[in-house]
Short mmCIF file of C-alpha atoms in Angstrom, two decimals:
data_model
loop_
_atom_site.label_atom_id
_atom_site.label_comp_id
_atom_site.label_asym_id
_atom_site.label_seq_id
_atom_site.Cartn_x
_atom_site.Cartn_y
_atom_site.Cartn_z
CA UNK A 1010 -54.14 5.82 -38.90
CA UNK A 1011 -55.92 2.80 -37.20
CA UNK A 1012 -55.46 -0.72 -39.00
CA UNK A 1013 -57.40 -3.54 -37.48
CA UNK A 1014 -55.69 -6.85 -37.78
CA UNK A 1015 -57.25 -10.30 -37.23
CA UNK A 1016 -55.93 -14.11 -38.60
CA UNK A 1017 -56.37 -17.45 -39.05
CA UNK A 1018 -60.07 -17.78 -39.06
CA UNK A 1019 -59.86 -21.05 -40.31
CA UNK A 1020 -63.26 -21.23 -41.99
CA UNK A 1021 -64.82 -24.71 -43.02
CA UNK A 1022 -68.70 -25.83 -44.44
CA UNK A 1023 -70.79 -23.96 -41.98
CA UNK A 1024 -71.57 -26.14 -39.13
CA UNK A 1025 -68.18 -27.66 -39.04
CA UNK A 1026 -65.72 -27.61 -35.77
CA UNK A 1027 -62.46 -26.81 -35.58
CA UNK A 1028 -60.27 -28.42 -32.22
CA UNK A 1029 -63.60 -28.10 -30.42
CA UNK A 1030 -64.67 -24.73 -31.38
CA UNK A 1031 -66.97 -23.47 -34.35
CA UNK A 1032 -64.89 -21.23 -36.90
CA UNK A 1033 -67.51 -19.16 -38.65
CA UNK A 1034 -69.30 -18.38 -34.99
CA UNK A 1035 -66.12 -16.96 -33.87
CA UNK A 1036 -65.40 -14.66 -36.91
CA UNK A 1037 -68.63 -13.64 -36.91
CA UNK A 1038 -68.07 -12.69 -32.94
CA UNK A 1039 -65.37 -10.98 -33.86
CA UNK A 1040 -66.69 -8.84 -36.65
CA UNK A 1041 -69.79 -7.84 -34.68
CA UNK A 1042 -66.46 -6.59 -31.81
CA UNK A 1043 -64.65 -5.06 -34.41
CA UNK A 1044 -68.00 -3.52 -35.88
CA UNK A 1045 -69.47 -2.48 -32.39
CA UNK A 1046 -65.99 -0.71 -31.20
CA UNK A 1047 -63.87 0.65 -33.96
CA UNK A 1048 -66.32 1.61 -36.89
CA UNK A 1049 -63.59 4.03 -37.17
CA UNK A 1050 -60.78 1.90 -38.41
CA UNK A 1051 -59.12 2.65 -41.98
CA UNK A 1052 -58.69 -0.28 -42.65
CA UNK A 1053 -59.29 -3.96 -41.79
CA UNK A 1054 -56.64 -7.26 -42.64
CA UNK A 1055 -57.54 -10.63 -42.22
CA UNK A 1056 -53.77 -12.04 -42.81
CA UNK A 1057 -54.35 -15.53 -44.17
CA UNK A 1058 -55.68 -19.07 -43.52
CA UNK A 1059 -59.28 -17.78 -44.51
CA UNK A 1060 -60.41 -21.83 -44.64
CA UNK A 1061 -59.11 -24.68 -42.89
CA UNK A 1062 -59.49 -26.75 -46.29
CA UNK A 1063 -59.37 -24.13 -49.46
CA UNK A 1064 -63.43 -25.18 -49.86
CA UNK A 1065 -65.84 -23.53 -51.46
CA UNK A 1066 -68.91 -23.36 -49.15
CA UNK A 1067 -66.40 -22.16 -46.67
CA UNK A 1068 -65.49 -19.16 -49.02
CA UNK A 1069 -69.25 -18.56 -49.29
CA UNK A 1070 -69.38 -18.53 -45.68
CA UNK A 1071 -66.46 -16.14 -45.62
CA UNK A 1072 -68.46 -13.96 -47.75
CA UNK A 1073 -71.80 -13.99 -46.54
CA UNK A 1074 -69.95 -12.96 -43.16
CA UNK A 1075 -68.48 -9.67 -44.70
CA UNK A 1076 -71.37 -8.53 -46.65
CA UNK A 1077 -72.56 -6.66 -43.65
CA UNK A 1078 -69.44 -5.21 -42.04
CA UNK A 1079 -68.96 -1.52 -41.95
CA UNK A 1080 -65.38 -0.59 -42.18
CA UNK A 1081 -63.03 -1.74 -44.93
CA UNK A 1082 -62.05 -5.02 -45.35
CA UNK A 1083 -58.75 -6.33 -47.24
CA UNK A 1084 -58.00 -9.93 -47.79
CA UNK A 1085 -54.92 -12.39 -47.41
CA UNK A 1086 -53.69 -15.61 -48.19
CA UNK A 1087 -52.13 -18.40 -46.17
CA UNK A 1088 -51.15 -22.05 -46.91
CA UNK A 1089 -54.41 -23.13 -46.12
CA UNK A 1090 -55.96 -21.50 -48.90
CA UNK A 1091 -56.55 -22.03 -52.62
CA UNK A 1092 -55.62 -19.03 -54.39
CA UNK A 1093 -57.57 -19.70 -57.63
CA UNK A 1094 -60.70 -20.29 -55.99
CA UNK A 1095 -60.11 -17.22 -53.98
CA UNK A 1096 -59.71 -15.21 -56.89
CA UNK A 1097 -62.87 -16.86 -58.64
CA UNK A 1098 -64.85 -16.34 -55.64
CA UNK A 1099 -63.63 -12.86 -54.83
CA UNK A 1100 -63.27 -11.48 -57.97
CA UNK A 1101 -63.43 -7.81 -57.06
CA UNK A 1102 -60.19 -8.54 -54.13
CA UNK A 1103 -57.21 -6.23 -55.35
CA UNK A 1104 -54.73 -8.74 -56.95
CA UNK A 1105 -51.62 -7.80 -58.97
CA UNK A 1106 -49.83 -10.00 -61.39
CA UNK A 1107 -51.88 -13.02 -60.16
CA UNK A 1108 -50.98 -12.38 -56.21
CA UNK A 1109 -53.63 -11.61 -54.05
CA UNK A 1110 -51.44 -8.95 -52.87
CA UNK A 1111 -52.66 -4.98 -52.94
CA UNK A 1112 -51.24 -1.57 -51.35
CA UNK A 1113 -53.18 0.49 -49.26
CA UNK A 1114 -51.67 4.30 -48.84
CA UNK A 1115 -53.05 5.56 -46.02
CA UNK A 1116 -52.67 9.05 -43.99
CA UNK A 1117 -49.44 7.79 -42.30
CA UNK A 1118 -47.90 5.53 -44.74
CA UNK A 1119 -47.94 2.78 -47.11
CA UNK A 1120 -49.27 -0.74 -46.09
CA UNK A 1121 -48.44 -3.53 -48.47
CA UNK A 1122 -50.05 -6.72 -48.52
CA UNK A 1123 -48.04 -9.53 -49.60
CA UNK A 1124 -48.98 -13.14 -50.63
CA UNK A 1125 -46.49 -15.83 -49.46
CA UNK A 1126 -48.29 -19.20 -49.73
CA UNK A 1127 -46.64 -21.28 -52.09
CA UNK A 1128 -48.77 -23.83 -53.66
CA UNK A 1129 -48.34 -27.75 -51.70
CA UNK A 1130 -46.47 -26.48 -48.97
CA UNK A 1131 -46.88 -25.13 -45.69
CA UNK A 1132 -43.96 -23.37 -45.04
CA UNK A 1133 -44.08 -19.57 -47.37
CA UNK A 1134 -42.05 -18.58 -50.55
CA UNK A 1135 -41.67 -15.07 -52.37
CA UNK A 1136 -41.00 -16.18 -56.03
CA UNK A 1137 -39.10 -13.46 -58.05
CA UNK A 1138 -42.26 -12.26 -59.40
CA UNK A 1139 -43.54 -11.47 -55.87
CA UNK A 1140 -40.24 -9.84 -54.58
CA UNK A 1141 -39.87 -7.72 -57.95
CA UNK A 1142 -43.61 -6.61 -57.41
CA UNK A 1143 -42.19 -5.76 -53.48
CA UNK A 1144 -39.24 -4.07 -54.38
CA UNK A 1145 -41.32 -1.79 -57.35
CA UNK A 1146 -43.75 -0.88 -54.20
CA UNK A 1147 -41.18 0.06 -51.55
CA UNK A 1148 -39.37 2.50 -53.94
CA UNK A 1149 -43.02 3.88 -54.90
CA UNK A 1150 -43.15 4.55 -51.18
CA UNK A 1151 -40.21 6.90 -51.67
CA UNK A 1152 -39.69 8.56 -48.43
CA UNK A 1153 -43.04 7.52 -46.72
CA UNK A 1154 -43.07 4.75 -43.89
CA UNK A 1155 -43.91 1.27 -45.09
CA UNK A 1156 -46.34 -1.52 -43.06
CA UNK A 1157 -45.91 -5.42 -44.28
CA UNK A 1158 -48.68 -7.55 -43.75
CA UNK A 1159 -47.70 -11.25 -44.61
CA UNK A 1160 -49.35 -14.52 -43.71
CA UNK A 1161 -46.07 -15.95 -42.76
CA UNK A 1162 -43.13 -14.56 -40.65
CA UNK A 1163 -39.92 -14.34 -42.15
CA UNK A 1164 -38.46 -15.10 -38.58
CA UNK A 1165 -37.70 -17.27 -36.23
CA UNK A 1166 -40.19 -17.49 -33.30
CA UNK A 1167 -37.81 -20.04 -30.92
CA UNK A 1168 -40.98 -22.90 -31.64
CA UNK A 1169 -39.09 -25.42 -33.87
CA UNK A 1170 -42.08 -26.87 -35.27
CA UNK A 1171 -43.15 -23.24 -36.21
CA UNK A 1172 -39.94 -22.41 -37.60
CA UNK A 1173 -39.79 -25.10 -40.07
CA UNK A 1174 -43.18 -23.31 -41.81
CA UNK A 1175 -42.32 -19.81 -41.34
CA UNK A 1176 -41.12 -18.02 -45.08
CA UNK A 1177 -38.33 -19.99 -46.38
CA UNK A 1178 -36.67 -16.75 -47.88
CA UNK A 1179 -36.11 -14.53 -45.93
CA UNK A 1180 -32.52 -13.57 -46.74
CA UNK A 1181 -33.59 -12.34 -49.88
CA UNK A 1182 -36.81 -10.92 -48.47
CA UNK A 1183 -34.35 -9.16 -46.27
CA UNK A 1184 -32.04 -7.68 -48.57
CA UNK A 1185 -34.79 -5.51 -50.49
CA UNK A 1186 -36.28 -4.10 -46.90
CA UNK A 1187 -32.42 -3.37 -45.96
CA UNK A 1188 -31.90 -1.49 -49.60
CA UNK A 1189 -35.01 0.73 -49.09
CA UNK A 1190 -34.61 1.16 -45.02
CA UNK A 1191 -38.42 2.34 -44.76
CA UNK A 1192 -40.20 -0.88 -42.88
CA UNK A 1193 -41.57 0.15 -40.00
CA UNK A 1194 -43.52 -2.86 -38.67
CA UNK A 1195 -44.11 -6.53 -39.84
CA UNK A 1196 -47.55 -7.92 -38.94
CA UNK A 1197 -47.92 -11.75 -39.96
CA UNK A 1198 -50.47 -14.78 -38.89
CA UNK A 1199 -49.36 -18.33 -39.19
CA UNK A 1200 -48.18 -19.15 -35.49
CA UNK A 1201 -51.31 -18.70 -33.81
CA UNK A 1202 -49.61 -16.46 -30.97
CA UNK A 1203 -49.38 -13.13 -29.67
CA UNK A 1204 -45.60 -12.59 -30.49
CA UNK A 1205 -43.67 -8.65 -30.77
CA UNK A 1206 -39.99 -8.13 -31.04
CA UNK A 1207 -38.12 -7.30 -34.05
CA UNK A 1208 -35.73 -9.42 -36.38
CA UNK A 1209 -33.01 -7.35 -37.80
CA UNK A 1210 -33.66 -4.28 -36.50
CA UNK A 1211 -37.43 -4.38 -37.76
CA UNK A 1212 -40.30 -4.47 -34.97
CA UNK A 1213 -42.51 -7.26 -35.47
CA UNK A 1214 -45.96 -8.96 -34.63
CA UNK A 1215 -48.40 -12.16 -34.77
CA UNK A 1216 -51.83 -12.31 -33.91
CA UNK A 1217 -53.57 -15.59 -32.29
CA UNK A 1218 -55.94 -16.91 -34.55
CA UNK A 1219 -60.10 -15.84 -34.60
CA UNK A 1220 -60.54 -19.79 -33.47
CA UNK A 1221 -57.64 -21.87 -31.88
CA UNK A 1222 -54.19 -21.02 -30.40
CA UNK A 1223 -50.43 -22.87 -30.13
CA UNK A 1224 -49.42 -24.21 -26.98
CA UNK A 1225 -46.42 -21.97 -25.76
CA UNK A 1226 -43.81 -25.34 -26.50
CA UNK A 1227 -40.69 -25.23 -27.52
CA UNK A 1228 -40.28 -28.39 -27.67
CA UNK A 1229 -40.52 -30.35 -31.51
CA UNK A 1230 -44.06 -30.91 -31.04
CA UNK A 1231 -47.08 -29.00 -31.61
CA UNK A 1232 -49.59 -28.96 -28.79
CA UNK A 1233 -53.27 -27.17 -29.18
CA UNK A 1234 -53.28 -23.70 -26.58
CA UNK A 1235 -56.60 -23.01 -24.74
CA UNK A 1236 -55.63 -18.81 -24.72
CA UNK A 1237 -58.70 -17.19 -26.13
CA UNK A 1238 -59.14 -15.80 -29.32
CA UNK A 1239 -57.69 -12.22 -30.24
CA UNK A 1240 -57.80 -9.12 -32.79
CA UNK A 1241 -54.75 -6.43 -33.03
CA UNK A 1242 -56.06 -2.29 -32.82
CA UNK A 1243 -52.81 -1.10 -34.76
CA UNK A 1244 -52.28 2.53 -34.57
CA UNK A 1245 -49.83 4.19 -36.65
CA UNK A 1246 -48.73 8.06 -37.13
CA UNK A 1247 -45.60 9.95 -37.11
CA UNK A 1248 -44.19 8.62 -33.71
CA UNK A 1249 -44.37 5.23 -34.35
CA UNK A 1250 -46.80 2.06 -34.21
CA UNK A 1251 -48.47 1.28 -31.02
CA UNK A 1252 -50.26 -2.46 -31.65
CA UNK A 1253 -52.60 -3.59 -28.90
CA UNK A 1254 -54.21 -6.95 -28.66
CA UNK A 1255 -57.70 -7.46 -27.80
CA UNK A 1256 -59.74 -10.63 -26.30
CA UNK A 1257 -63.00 -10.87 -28.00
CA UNK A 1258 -64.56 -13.32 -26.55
CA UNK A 1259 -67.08 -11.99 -23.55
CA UNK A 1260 -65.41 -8.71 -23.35
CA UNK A 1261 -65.03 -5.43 -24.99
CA UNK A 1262 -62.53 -3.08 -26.73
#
C-alpha cells in the first residue's frame, strides 16, 4: 500500500505570500511532483492547515488546485482552518458526526483520519464525541493494522513552543490505542518538521510543511527555518511502514 502524505499548505487569496514564499505556487509544485512520480499511490492526505486564515477564496484556490490531480485525494483539518466553511465548500469530503474525519481500508490496513482542531485554539482537542467515533473504528479494525493521520501530535517534540500546541489529550487519546494494541504508525502536521521516533511504544512522524519550515530551536521562541519544502512516500504492507521524505522543490522522486 503506498499513502502519499503532504501538510501545512497554508493556502491564502491567490496572489498572497506567506514568510516570503507563495502558498498556492508551492502546492501546486507539489501536486504536479506527486502527479508526475507516484500516479500509483492509493491514497493521498493533506493533514491540516489547508489556509493560513480559514478564507474562502483560499478554499476555492484549494479546490481549483485538486480538480486536476490524478490519484486520490483525502482531506484534513488543522487549527488554521474553519471547519464549517470546509464542510460548505467541500461538501462531498467524507465527514462523520460533524468531523471531517473518514476511514480509508486499504490492502494492508485501516487508515483513520482524525480531526483534532478545536475551535479558538491552537493547541488540538479530541472531544468525547471524536474519541467514541475512534474507539468504534479501531475495534472495527479487529485484527487488521491501524494508520492515524492527525493534524496535531499527541507528543512531545523537545520544541517548547511546539509543545504547548501539540493535542492537549493525549492521555486519554492514549488509553484507547493501548486497549486495542493495533497502531502501527502516527503521521501528523503541525510542527513544520521532518520528525520520526515513537511515543509509547508507537512509531511516529511529521512532515515539513508544502510552504515554510520551523527553525530547529529549542529554545521558547519560534524562529522561521529556510529547509525546503517536503512530501512523505509512505509504504505500508505486512513487514512494517517504511516513510521516506521527499524535497520537491527542483528535484525529483
Amino acid at each position: 500500500m503506498k499513502i502519499i502524505q503532504l501538510s501545512d499548505p497554508h493556502l491564502m487569496t491567490p496572489g498572497g505570500l506567506l514568510y516570503g514564499s507563495d502558498p498556492l505556487a508551492r502546492l501546486d509544485t507539489c501536486l504536479a511532483d506527486i502527479g508526475r512520480n507516484h500516479a500509483d499511490a492509493d491514497l493521498v492526505v493533506i493533514s491540516g492547515d489547508l489556509t493560513n486564515d480559514g478564507e474562502r477564496a483560499a478554499y476555492e484556490a484549494l479546490r481549483e488546485a485538486l480538480a486536476g490531480f490524478g490519484p486520490p485525494c483525502r482531506l484534513m483539518l488543522g487549527n488554521h482552518d474553519d471547519r464549517a466553511l470546509f464542510l460548505e465548500m467541500f461538501p462531498q469530503a467524507p465527514a462523520e458526526r460533524g468531523f471531517v474525519q473518514s476511514v480509508f481500508d486499504g490492502s494492508e490496513g485501516r487508515l483513520i483520519l482524525l480531526d483534532t482542531p478545536e475551535i479558538g485554539q491552537v493547541e488540538g482537542r479530541l472531544c468525547q464525541a471524536r474519541l467514541d467515533w475512534l474507539d468504534e473504528k479501531l475495534q472495527e479494525a479487529r485484527d487488521r493494522p491501524a494508520f492515524l493521520f492527525m493534524h496535531h501530535p499527541p507528543f512531545r517534540i523537545h520544541m517548547p513552543v511546539l509543545d504547548e500546541v501539540k493535542l492537549a489529550d493525549a492521555d486519554a487519546f492514549h488509553d484507547i490505542l493501548r486497549r486495542h494494541g493495533n497502531v502501527g504508525h502516527i503521521f501528523a502536521g503541525h510542527v513544520h518538521r521532518l520528525i520520526a521516533g515513537s511515543w509509547r511504544g508507537i512509531p511516529v512522524s511529521t512532515l515539513r510543511s508544502t510552504n515554510h519550515q520551523t527553525a530547529l530551536d529549542f529554545s521558547d521562541s519560534w524562529r522561521l527555518g529556510h529547509e525546503p519544502p517536503a512530501y512523505a512516500v509512505v509504504f505500508i504492507d505486512a513487514d512494517g511502514v517504511v516513510v521516506h521524505f521527499h524535497d520537491f522543490l527542483g528535484g525529483s522522486a
